[in-house]
PDB file of C-alpha atoms in Angstrom:
ATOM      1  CA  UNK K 182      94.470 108.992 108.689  1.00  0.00           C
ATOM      2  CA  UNK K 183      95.302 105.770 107.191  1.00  0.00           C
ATOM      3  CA  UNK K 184      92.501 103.857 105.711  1.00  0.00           C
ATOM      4  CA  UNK K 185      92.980 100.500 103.741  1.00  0.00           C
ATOM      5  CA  UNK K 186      90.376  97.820 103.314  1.00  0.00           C
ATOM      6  CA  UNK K 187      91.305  94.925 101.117  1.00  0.00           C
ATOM      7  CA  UNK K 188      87.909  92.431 101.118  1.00  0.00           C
ATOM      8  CA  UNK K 189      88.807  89.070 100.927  1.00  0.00           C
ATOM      9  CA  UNK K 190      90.169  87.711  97.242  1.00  0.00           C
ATOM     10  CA  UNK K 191      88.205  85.456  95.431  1.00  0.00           C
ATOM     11  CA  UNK K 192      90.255  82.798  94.152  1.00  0.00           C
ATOM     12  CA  UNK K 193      89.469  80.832  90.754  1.00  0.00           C
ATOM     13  CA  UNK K 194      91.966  78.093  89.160  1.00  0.00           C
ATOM     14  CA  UNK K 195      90.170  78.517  85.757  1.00  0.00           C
ATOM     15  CA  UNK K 196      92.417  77.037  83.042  1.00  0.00           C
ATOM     16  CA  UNK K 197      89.546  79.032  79.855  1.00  0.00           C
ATOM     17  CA  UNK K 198      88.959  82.684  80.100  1.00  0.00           C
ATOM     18  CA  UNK K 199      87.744  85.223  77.559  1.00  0.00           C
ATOM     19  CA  UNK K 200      90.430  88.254  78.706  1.00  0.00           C
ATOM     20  CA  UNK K 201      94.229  87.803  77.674  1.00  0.00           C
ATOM     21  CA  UNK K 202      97.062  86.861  80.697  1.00  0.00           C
ATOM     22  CA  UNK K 203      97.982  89.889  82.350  1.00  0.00           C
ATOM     23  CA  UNK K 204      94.806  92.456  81.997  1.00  0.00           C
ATOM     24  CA  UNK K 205      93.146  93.617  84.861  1.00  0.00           C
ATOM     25  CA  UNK K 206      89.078  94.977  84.662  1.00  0.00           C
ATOM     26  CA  UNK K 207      88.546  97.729  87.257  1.00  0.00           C
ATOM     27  CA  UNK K 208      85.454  98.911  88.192  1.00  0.00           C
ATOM     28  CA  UNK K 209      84.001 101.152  90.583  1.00  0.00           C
ATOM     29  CA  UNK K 210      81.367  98.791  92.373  1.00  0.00           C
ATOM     30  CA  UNK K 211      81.313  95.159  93.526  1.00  0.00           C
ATOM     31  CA  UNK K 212      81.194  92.079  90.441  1.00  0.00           C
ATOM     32  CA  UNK K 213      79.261  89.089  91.805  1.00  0.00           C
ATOM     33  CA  UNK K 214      81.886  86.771  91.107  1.00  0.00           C
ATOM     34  CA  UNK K 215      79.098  83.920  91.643  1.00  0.00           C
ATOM     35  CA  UNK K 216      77.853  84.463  88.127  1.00  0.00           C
ATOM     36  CA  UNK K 217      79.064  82.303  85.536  1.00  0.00           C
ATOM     37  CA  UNK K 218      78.825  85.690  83.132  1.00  0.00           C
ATOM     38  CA  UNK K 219      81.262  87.376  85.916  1.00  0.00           C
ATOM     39  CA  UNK K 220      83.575  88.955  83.260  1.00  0.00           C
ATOM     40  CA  UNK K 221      80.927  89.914  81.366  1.00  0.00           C
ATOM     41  CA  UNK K 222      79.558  91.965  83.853  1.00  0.00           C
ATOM     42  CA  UNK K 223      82.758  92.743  85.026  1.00  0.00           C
ATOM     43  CA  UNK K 224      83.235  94.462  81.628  1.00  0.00           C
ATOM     44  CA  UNK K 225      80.030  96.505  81.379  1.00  0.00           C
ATOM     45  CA  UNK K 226      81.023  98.211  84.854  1.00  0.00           C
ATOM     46  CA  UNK K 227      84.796  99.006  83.658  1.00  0.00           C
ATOM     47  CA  UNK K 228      85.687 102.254  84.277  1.00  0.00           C
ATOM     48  CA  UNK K 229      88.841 104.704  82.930  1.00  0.00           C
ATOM     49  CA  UNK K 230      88.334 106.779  85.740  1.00  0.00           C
ATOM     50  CA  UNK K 231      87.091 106.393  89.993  1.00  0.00           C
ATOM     51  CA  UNK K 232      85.060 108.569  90.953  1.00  0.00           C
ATOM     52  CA  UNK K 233      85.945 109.833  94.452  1.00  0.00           C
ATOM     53  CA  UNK K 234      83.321 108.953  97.298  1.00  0.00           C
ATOM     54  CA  UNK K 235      83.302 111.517 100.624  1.00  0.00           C
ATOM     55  CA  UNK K 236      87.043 111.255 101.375  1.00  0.00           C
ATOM     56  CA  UNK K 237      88.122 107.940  99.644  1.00  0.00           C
ATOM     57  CA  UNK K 238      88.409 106.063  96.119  1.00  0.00           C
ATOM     58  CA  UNK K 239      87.081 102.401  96.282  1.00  0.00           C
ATOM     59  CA  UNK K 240      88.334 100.365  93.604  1.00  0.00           C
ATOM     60  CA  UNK K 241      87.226  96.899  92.561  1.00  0.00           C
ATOM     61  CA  UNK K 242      89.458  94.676  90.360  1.00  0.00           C
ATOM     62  CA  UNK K 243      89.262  91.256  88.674  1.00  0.00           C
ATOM     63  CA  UNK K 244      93.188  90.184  87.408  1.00  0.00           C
ATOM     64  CA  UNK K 245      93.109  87.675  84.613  1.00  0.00           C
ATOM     65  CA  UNK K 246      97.177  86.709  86.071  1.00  0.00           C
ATOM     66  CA  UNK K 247     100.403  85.629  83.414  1.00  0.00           C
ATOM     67  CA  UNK K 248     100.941  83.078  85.611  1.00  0.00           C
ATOM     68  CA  UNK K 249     100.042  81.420  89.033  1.00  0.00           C
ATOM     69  CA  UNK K 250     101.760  83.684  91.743  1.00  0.00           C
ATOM     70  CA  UNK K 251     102.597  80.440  93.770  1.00  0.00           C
ATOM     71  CA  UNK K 252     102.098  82.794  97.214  1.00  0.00           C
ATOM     72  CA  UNK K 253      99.553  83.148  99.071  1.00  0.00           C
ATOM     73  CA  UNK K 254      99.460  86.835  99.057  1.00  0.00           C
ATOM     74  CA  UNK K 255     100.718  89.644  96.168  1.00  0.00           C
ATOM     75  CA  UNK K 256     100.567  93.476  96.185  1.00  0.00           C
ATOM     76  CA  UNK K 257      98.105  95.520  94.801  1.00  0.00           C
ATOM     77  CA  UNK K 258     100.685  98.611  93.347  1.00  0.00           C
ATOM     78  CA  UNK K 259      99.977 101.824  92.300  1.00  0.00           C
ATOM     79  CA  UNK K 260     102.491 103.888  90.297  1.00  0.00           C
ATOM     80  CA  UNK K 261     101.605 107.808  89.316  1.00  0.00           C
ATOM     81  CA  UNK K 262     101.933 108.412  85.761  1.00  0.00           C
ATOM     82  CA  UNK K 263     103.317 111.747  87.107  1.00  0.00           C
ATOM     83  CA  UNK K 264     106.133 110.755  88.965  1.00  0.00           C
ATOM     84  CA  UNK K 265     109.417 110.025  87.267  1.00  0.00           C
ATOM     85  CA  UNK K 266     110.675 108.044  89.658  1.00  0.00           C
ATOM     86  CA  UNK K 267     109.384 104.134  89.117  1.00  0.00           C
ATOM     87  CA  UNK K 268     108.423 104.405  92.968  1.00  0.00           C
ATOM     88  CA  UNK K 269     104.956 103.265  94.283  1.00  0.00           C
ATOM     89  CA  UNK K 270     102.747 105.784  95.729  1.00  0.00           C
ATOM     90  CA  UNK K 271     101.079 102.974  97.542  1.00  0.00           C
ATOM     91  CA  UNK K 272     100.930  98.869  97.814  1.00  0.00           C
ATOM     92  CA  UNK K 273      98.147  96.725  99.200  1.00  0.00           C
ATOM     93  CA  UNK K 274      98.462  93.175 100.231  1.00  0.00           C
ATOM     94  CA  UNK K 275      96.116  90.888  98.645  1.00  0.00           C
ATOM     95  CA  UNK K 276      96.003  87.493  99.883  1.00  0.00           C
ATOM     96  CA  UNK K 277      95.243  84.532  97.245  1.00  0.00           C
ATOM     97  CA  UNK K 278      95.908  80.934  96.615  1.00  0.00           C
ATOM     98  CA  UNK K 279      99.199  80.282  95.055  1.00  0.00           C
ATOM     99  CA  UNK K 280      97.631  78.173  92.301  1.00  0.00           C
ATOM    100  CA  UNK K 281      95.116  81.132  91.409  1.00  0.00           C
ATOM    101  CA  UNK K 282      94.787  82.385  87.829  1.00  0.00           C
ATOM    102  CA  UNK K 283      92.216  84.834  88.400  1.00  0.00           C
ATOM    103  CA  UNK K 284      91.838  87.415  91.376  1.00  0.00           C
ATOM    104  CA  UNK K 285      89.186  89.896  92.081  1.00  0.00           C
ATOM    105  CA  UNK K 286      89.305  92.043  95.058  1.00  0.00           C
ATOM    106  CA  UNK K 287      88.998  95.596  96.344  1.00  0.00           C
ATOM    107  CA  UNK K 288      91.254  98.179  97.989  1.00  0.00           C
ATOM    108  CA  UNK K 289      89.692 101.611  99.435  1.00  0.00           C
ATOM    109  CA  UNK K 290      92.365 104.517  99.898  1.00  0.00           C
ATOM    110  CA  UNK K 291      92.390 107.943 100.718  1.00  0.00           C
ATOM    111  CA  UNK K 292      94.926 111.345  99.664  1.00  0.00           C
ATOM    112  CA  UNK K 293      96.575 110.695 102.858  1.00  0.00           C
ATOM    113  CA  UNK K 294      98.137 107.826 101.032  1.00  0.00           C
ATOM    114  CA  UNK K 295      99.515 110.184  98.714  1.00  0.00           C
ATOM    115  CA  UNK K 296      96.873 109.821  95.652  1.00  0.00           C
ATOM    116  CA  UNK K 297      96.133 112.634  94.377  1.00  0.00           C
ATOM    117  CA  UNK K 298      92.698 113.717  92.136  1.00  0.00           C
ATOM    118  CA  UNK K 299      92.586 113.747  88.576  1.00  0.00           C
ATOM    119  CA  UNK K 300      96.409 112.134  88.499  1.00  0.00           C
ATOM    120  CA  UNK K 301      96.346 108.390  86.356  1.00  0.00           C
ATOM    121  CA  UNK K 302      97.937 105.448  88.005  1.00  0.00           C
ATOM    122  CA  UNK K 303      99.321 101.947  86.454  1.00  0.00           C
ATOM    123  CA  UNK K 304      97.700  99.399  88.862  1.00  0.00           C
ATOM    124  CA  UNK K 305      99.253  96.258  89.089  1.00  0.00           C
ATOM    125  CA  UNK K 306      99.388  92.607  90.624  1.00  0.00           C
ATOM    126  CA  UNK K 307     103.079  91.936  91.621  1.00  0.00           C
ATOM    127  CA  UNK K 308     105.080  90.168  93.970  1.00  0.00           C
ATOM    128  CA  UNK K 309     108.862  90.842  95.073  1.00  0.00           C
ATOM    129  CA  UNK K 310     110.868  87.830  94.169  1.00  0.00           C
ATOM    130  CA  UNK K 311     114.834  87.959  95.369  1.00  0.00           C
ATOM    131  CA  UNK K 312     114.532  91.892  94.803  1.00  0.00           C
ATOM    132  CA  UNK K 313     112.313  92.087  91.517  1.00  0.00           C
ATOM    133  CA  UNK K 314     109.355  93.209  90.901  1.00  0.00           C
ATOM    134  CA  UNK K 315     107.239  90.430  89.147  1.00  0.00           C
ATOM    135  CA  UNK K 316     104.144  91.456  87.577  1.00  0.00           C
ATOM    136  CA  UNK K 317     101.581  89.045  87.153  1.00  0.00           C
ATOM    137  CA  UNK K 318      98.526  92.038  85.714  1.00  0.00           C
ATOM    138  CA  UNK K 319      98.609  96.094  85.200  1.00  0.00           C
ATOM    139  CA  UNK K 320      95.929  98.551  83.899  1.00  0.00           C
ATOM    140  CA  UNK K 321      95.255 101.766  84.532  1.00  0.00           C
ATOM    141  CA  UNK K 322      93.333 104.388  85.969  1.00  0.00           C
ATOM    142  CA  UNK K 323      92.669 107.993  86.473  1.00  0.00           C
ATOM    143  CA  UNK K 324      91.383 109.238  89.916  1.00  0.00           C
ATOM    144  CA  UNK K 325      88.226 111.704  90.383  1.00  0.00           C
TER     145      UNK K 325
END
């Protein structure tokens, strides 16, 4: 069984913000991004590690980006710390606006996917460009 759900990006061209280029916040429940103290709160609810919930991890992200991605959609990517291999266990398309500088979303995904329990993942925003990975965000995470 297969299950992705990617809710639909909020996009911000914000030229201040408080976290440096390239940090993600991840957090196990929903920021209202409709708060002008969004990364604050987005901050309070950071987590290290996702707790599992029934059969699937739900993981909510806001990426403060390097640089505009200048696409309208990126990958979510997860890499186990695990693996030797710099192969993804799993990518998620996220669609934004090309001009975007900021990008909160969510992505729900199951073992079937190939995550596995109490294994740590880098998460990042990237985007293939002529065969290279560019990464716009990373953090990390361990999975409950």
């Amino acid at each position: 069984m297969r299950i992705m759900t990617v809710a639909a990006a909020l996009l911000f061209a914000v030229a201040a913000q408080a976290s440096p280029p390239g940090s993600m916040i991840l957090t196990a429940e929903q920021v209202d991004t409709g708060n002008a103290d969004f990364e604050k709160e987005a901050k309070k609810k950071q987590v290290q590690a996702l707790p599992k919930s029934g059969e699937q991890w739900t993981l909510y992200f806001l990426a403060f980006l390097k640089k505009s991605a200048g696409s309208q959609e990126v990958q979510l990517v997860f890499y186990d710390s695990a693996e030797k291999k710099h192969e993804p266990t799993s990518a998620f398309p996220i669609q934004t606006q090309p001009t975007a500088k900021i990008l909160a979303s969510s992505v729900t995904f199951t073992g079937d996917q190939g995550f596995k329990a109490g294994h740590k993942y880098t998460v990042m925003v990237t985007r293939l460009i002529g065969g290279r990975e560019d990464i716009y965000a990373r953090s990390s995470i361990t999975l409950k």
